Amino acid sequence: MTLIQSLVGALCVCAHMHLSGAVQLAASDGFQAVTCGSSIKLMNVQSKMYMHSHEVSYGTGSKQQSVTSVPHKDDVNSMWVVRGTQTKPCSVGKPVMCGDTIRLTHGQTNKNFHSHLHVSPLSRQQEISAYGNDGEGDLGDEWVVVCDNQTKWLRGENVFLKHNQTGKWASTSKDFGYGRPIEGQYEVAARSQKDSRCSWIVKLGIFMRDSEE
């Protein structure tokens, strides 16, 4: 059973189906914050591409499962579950605060959004991969949520994801597109410079009610 299937079975709030195929809840009534246990779609603000993974490995670098971005918001492979770290778990419904360190686990493959010192295949930045087994990997899975002006990670507000070990920023750009077998997908990599390519926003997903409201 995937993490998404488990979450859907445990979800006890009213929702309606968005036309994209994802579940979207009203941003009021306890659903404004991004919370632990929520399954989300992260859209890059500049490129309008969605963070994505699948069972296709890199041919270079770590040769781990690749992470890309795609233009289609209705792809189930673009769902990521928000979790705490191994040393600081996060209970379902706990709002993610700006400055918190989290993990993002791919809903279909149970691998974690990850980075390390390998070089990315296209832009020659720092590689981002999906890593681990059954949601457990290592410290390279940890990311700090950096916000602009808010104290909580809120739906519809821009955030940045800073790799906790290396200090680099998760990014994507239409300047670096793949050919076959994943033609139409774009590189996701970690950059030294925090700029518009590194800004992400969450609007779609399966959201757990904020336990503090």
mmCIF file of C-alpha atoms in Angstrom:
data_model
loop_
_atom_site.group_PDB
_atom_site.id
_atom_site.type_symbol
_atom_site.label_atom_id
_atom_site.label_comp_id
_atom_site.label_asym_id
_atom_site.label_seq_id
_atom_site.Cartn_x
_atom_site.Cartn_y
_atom_site.Cartn_z
ATOM 1 C CA MET A 1 0.000 0.000 0.000
ATOM 2 C CA THR A 2 1.390 3.425 -0.919
ATOM 3 C CA LEU A 3 1.489 6.388 1.455
ATOM 4 C CA ILE A 4 -1.219 8.148 -0.563
ATOM 5 C CA GLN A 5 -3.577 5.165 -0.268
ATOM 6 C CA SER A 6 -2.988 5.084 3.484
ATOM 7 C CA LEU A 7 -3.700 8.787 3.815
ATOM 8 C CA VAL A 8 -6.880 8.632 1.769
ATOM 9 C CA GLY A 9 -8.120 5.822 3.994
ATOM 10 C CA ALA A 10 -7.423 7.906 7.092
ATOM 11 C CA LEU A 11 -8.797 11.205 5.800
ATOM 12 C CA CYS A 12 -11.866 12.174 7.824
ATOM 13 C CA VAL A 13 -12.726 15.588 6.376
ATOM 14 C CA CYS A 14 -15.050 16.663 3.603
ATOM 15 C CA ALA A 15 -13.413 17.297 0.226
ATOM 16 C CA HIS A 16 -14.377 17.788 -3.382
ATOM 17 C CA MET A 17 -12.573 16.557 -6.467
ATOM 18 C CA HIS A 18 -10.655 19.254 -8.304
ATOM 19 C CA LEU A 19 -10.774 19.101 -12.105
ATOM 20 C CA SER A 20 -7.067 18.249 -12.112
ATOM 21 C CA GLY A 21 -7.751 14.911 -10.458
ATOM 22 C CA ALA A 22 -6.214 16.012 -7.145
ATOM 23 C CA VAL A 23 -8.249 16.645 -4.046
ATOM 24 C CA GLN A 24 -8.480 20.278 -3.030
ATOM 25 C CA LEU A 25 -9.984 21.555 0.197
ATOM 26 C CA ALA A 26 -11.137 25.043 1.023
ATOM 27 C CA ALA A 27 -8.313 27.116 2.468
ATOM 28 C CA SER A 28 -10.472 27.982 5.470
ATOM 29 C CA ASP A 29 -11.797 25.890 8.354
ATOM 30 C CA GLY A 30 -8.397 24.542 9.399
ATOM 31 C CA PHE A 31 -7.006 23.830 5.940
ATOM 32 C CA GLN A 32 -4.992 26.984 5.244
ATOM 33 C CA ALA A 33 -1.701 25.621 6.588
ATOM 34 C CA VAL A 34 0.350 22.843 5.020
ATOM 35 C CA THR A 35 0.344 20.148 7.693
ATOM 36 C CA CYS A 36 2.232 16.959 8.446
ATOM 37 C CA GLY A 37 0.569 13.945 6.869
ATOM 38 C CA SER A 38 -0.800 16.005 3.986
ATOM 39 C CA SER A 39 -0.118 14.783 0.456
ATOM 40 C CA ILE A 40 0.734 17.798 -1.671
ATOM 41 C CA LYS A 41 1.654 18.933 -5.159
ATOM 42 C CA LEU A 42 4.487 21.461 -5.295
ATOM 43 C CA MET A 43 4.380 23.861 -8.245
ATOM 44 C CA ASN A 44 7.410 25.908 -9.222
ATOM 45 C CA VAL A 45 6.298 29.544 -9.295
ATOM 46 C CA GLN A 46 8.456 30.634 -12.237
ATOM 47 C CA SER A 47 8.011 27.677 -14.601
ATOM 48 C CA LYS A 48 4.544 26.468 -13.460
ATOM 49 C CA MET A 49 5.962 22.926 -13.404
ATOM 50 C CA TYR A 50 5.093 20.318 -10.761
ATOM 51 C CA MET A 51 7.687 18.382 -8.772
ATOM 52 C CA HIS A 52 7.548 14.757 -9.929
ATOM 53 C CA SER A 53 9.207 11.368 -9.585
ATOM 54 C CA HIS A 54 8.828 7.888 -11.051
ATOM 55 C CA GLU A 55 10.692 4.594 -11.261
ATOM 56 C CA VAL A 56 13.295 5.901 -13.726
ATOM 57 C CA SER A 57 16.876 6.151 -12.474
ATOM 58 C CA TYR A 58 19.553 8.637 -13.454
ATOM 59 C CA GLY A 59 22.087 7.292 -15.928
ATOM 60 C CA THR A 60 24.857 9.328 -14.299
ATOM 61 C CA GLY A 61 25.709 10.626 -10.827
ATOM 62 C CA SER A 62 24.090 8.671 -8.010
ATOM 63 C CA LYS A 63 21.996 6.533 -10.393
ATOM 64 C CA GLN A 64 19.199 6.807 -7.855
ATOM 65 C CA GLN A 65 15.536 7.382 -8.756
ATOM 66 C CA SER A 66 15.206 10.628 -10.689
ATOM 67 C CA VAL A 67 13.209 13.684 -9.652
ATOM 68 C CA THR A 68 11.896 15.928 -12.427
ATOM 69 C CA SER A 69 9.229 18.556 -13.014
ATOM 70 C CA VAL A 70 6.250 18.188 -15.330
ATOM 71 C CA PRO A 71 3.617 20.573 -16.721
ATOM 72 C CA HIS A 72 0.636 18.334 -15.934
ATOM 73 C CA LYS A 73 -1.051 18.884 -12.576
ATOM 74 C CA ASP A 74 -3.173 15.716 -12.800
ATOM 75 C CA ASP A 75 -0.286 13.206 -12.538
ATOM 76 C CA VAL A 76 -0.414 11.051 -9.393
ATOM 77 C CA ASN A 77 3.395 10.776 -9.526
ATOM 78 C CA SER A 78 3.561 14.424 -8.476
ATOM 79 C CA MET A 79 2.167 13.773 -4.975
ATOM 80 C CA TRP A 80 4.495 14.141 -1.968
ATOM 81 C CA VAL A 81 3.702 13.384 1.677
ATOM 82 C CA VAL A 82 4.873 15.929 4.275
ATOM 83 C CA ARG A 83 6.710 14.290 7.192
ATOM 84 C CA GLY A 84 8.969 15.157 10.080
ATOM 85 C CA THR A 85 12.552 13.972 10.348
ATOM 86 C CA GLN A 86 13.861 10.743 11.859
ATOM 87 C CA THR A 87 14.902 12.561 15.038
ATOM 88 C CA LYS A 88 11.900 14.900 15.194
ATOM 89 C CA PRO A 89 8.710 13.167 14.011
ATOM 90 C CA CYS A 90 5.696 15.274 13.130
ATOM 91 C CA SER A 91 2.178 14.200 14.099
ATOM 92 C CA VAL A 92 -0.576 14.206 11.487
ATOM 93 C CA GLY A 93 -2.231 17.610 11.316
ATOM 94 C CA LYS A 94 0.626 19.536 12.922
ATOM 95 C CA PRO A 95 1.193 22.717 10.887
ATOM 96 C CA VAL A 96 4.624 23.111 9.315
ATOM 97 C CA MET A 97 6.211 26.306 10.607
ATOM 98 C CA CYS A 98 8.588 28.417 8.565
ATOM 99 C CA GLY A 99 12.082 27.285 9.528
ATOM 100 C CA ASP A 100 11.002 23.699 10.254
ATOM 101 C CA THR A 101 13.040 20.819 8.869
ATOM 102 C CA ILE A 102 10.919 18.251 7.024
ATOM 103 C CA ARG A 103 11.015 15.308 4.663
ATOM 104 C CA LEU A 104 8.929 14.916 1.516
ATOM 105 C CA THR A 105 8.126 11.296 0.658
ATOM 106 C CA HIS A 106 7.007 10.372 -2.841
ATOM 107 C CA GLY A 107 3.524 8.928 -2.545
ATOM 108 C CA GLN A 108 3.866 6.239 -5.213
ATOM 109 C CA THR A 109 7.374 4.911 -4.546
ATOM 110 C CA ASN A 110 7.873 5.766 -0.822
ATOM 111 C CA LYS A 111 11.266 7.348 -1.564
ATOM 112 C CA ASN A 112 12.323 10.681 -0.102
ATOM 113 C CA PHE A 113 13.130 13.964 -1.836
ATOM 114 C CA HIS A 114 16.910 13.918 -1.425
ATOM 115 C CA SER A 115 20.111 15.693 -2.342
ATOM 116 C CA HIS A 116 23.843 15.032 -2.025
ATOM 117 C CA LEU A 117 27.140 16.067 -3.629
ATOM 118 C CA HIS A 118 26.595 14.353 -6.984
ATOM 119 C CA VAL A 119 26.382 16.647 -10.025
ATOM 120 C CA SER A 120 23.027 16.972 -11.797
ATOM 121 C CA PRO A 121 22.944 15.663 -15.390
ATOM 122 C CA LEU A 122 21.861 18.790 -17.301
ATOM 123 C CA SER A 123 22.593 22.032 -15.439
ATOM 124 C CA ARG A 124 25.646 20.637 -13.585
ATOM 125 C CA GLN A 125 24.234 21.850 -10.295
ATOM 126 C CA GLN A 126 23.751 19.580 -7.254
ATOM 127 C CA GLU A 127 21.703 16.482 -8.027
ATOM 128 C CA ILE A 128 18.299 15.925 -6.432
ATOM 129 C CA SER A 129 17.017 12.355 -6.358
ATOM 130 C CA ALA A 130 14.404 10.185 -4.664
ATOM 131 C CA TYR A 131 16.099 7.950 -2.112
ATOM 132 C CA GLY A 132 15.443 5.426 0.636
ATOM 133 C CA ASN A 133 13.236 2.422 1.280
ATOM 134 C CA ASP A 134 9.719 2.534 2.732
ATOM 135 C CA GLY A 135 10.115 6.220 3.549
ATOM 136 C CA GLU A 136 13.431 5.886 5.402
ATOM 137 C CA GLY A 137 16.712 7.177 4.006
ATOM 138 C CA ASP A 138 19.367 9.381 5.607
ATOM 139 C CA LEU A 139 20.128 12.987 6.561
ATOM 140 C CA GLY A 140 20.251 13.960 2.886
ATOM 141 C CA ASP A 141 16.441 13.729 2.916
ATOM 142 C CA GLU A 142 16.035 16.759 5.191
ATOM 143 C CA TRP A 143 14.894 20.169 3.901
ATOM 144 C CA VAL A 144 14.284 23.464 5.684
ATOM 145 C CA VAL A 145 11.078 25.331 4.775
ATOM 146 C CA VAL A 146 11.960 28.993 4.170
ATOM 147 C CA CYS A 147 9.098 31.487 3.797
ATOM 148 C CA ASP A 148 8.839 35.087 2.647
ATOM 149 C CA ASN A 149 6.655 36.799 5.246
ATOM 150 C CA GLN A 150 4.513 34.215 7.048
ATOM 151 C CA THR A 151 5.179 32.153 10.181
ATOM 152 C CA LYS A 152 3.418 28.984 8.934
ATOM 153 C CA TRP A 153 3.778 27.251 5.574
ATOM 154 C CA LEU A 154 0.500 28.333 3.999
ATOM 155 C CA ARG A 155 -1.239 27.072 0.900
ATOM 156 C CA GLY A 156 -1.003 29.598 -1.903
ATOM 157 C CA GLU A 157 2.111 31.286 -0.456
ATOM 158 C CA ASN A 158 5.608 31.033 -1.927
ATOM 159 C CA VAL A 159 8.214 28.976 -0.059
ATOM 160 C CA PHE A 160 11.773 27.839 -0.664
ATOM 161 C CA LEU A 161 13.235 24.428 0.190
ATOM 162 C CA LYS A 162 16.797 24.603 1.514
ATOM 163 C CA HIS A 163 18.783 21.375 1.734
ATOM 164 C CA ASN A 164 19.742 20.993 5.384
ATOM 165 C CA GLN A 165 23.136 19.364 4.813
ATOM 166 C CA THR A 166 24.488 21.425 1.910
ATOM 167 C CA GLY A 167 22.547 24.697 2.142
ATOM 168 C CA LYS A 168 21.470 24.572 -1.503
ATOM 169 C CA TRP A 169 18.009 25.386 -2.862
ATOM 170 C CA ALA A 170 15.597 23.082 -4.701
ATOM 171 C CA SER A 171 14.891 24.480 -8.162
ATOM 172 C CA THR A 172 13.663 23.727 -11.645
ATOM 173 C CA SER A 173 13.767 25.567 -14.965
ATOM 174 C CA LYS A 174 12.449 25.083 -18.492
ATOM 175 C CA ASP A 175 16.015 25.746 -19.667
ATOM 176 C CA PHE A 176 16.970 22.163 -18.819
ATOM 177 C CA GLY A 177 14.640 19.623 -20.428
ATOM 178 C CA TYR A 178 15.153 15.877 -20.840
ATOM 179 C CA GLY A 179 14.909 13.760 -23.963
ATOM 180 C CA ARG A 180 13.813 10.131 -24.091
ATOM 181 C CA PRO A 181 12.716 8.182 -22.089
ATOM 182 C CA ILE A 182 11.310 11.154 -20.125
ATOM 183 C CA GLU A 183 10.884 13.706 -22.892
ATOM 184 C CA GLY A 184 8.784 16.695 -21.815
ATOM 185 C CA GLN A 185 10.099 16.578 -18.254
ATOM 186 C CA TYR A 186 12.589 19.014 -16.748
ATOM 187 C CA GLU A 187 15.499 18.785 -14.361
ATOM 188 C CA VAL A 188 15.040 19.436 -10.646
ATOM 189 C CA ALA A 189 18.364 20.334 -9.022
ATOM 190 C CA ALA A 190 19.767 22.136 -5.975
ATOM 191 C CA ARG A 191 21.335 25.542 -6.642
ATOM 192 C CA SER A 192 23.732 27.637 -4.583
ATOM 193 C CA GLN A 193 21.836 30.832 -5.378
ATOM 194 C CA LYS A 194 18.306 31.389 -4.055
ATOM 195 C CA ASP A 195 16.390 32.976 -6.927
ATOM 196 C CA SER A 196 13.038 32.791 -8.747
ATOM 197 C CA ARG A 197 13.805 29.278 -10.001
ATOM 198 C CA CYS A 198 13.735 28.107 -6.374
ATOM 199 C CA SER A 199 10.277 29.380 -5.386
ATOM 200 C CA TRP A 200 7.495 26.802 -4.875
ATOM 201 C CA ILE A 201 3.816 26.985 -4.020
ATOM 202 C CA VAL A 202 1.226 24.444 -2.841
ATOM 203 C CA LYS A 203 -2.400 24.673 -3.924
ATOM 204 C CA LEU A 204 -3.401 21.080 -4.720
ATOM 205 C CA GLY A 205 -3.331 17.962 -2.567
ATOM 206 C CA ILE A 206 -4.986 15.975 0.188
ATOM 207 C CA PHE A 207 -4.787 18.219 3.238
ATOM 208 C CA MET A 208 -5.012 17.189 6.874
ATOM 209 C CA ARG A 209 -6.820 19.614 9.161
ATOM 210 C CA ASP A 210 -4.575 21.907 11.210
ATOM 211 C CA SER A 211 -4.560 20.319 14.679
ATOM 212 C CA GLU A 212 -3.834 23.687 16.300
ATOM 213 C CA GLU A 213 -7.018 25.376 15.022
#
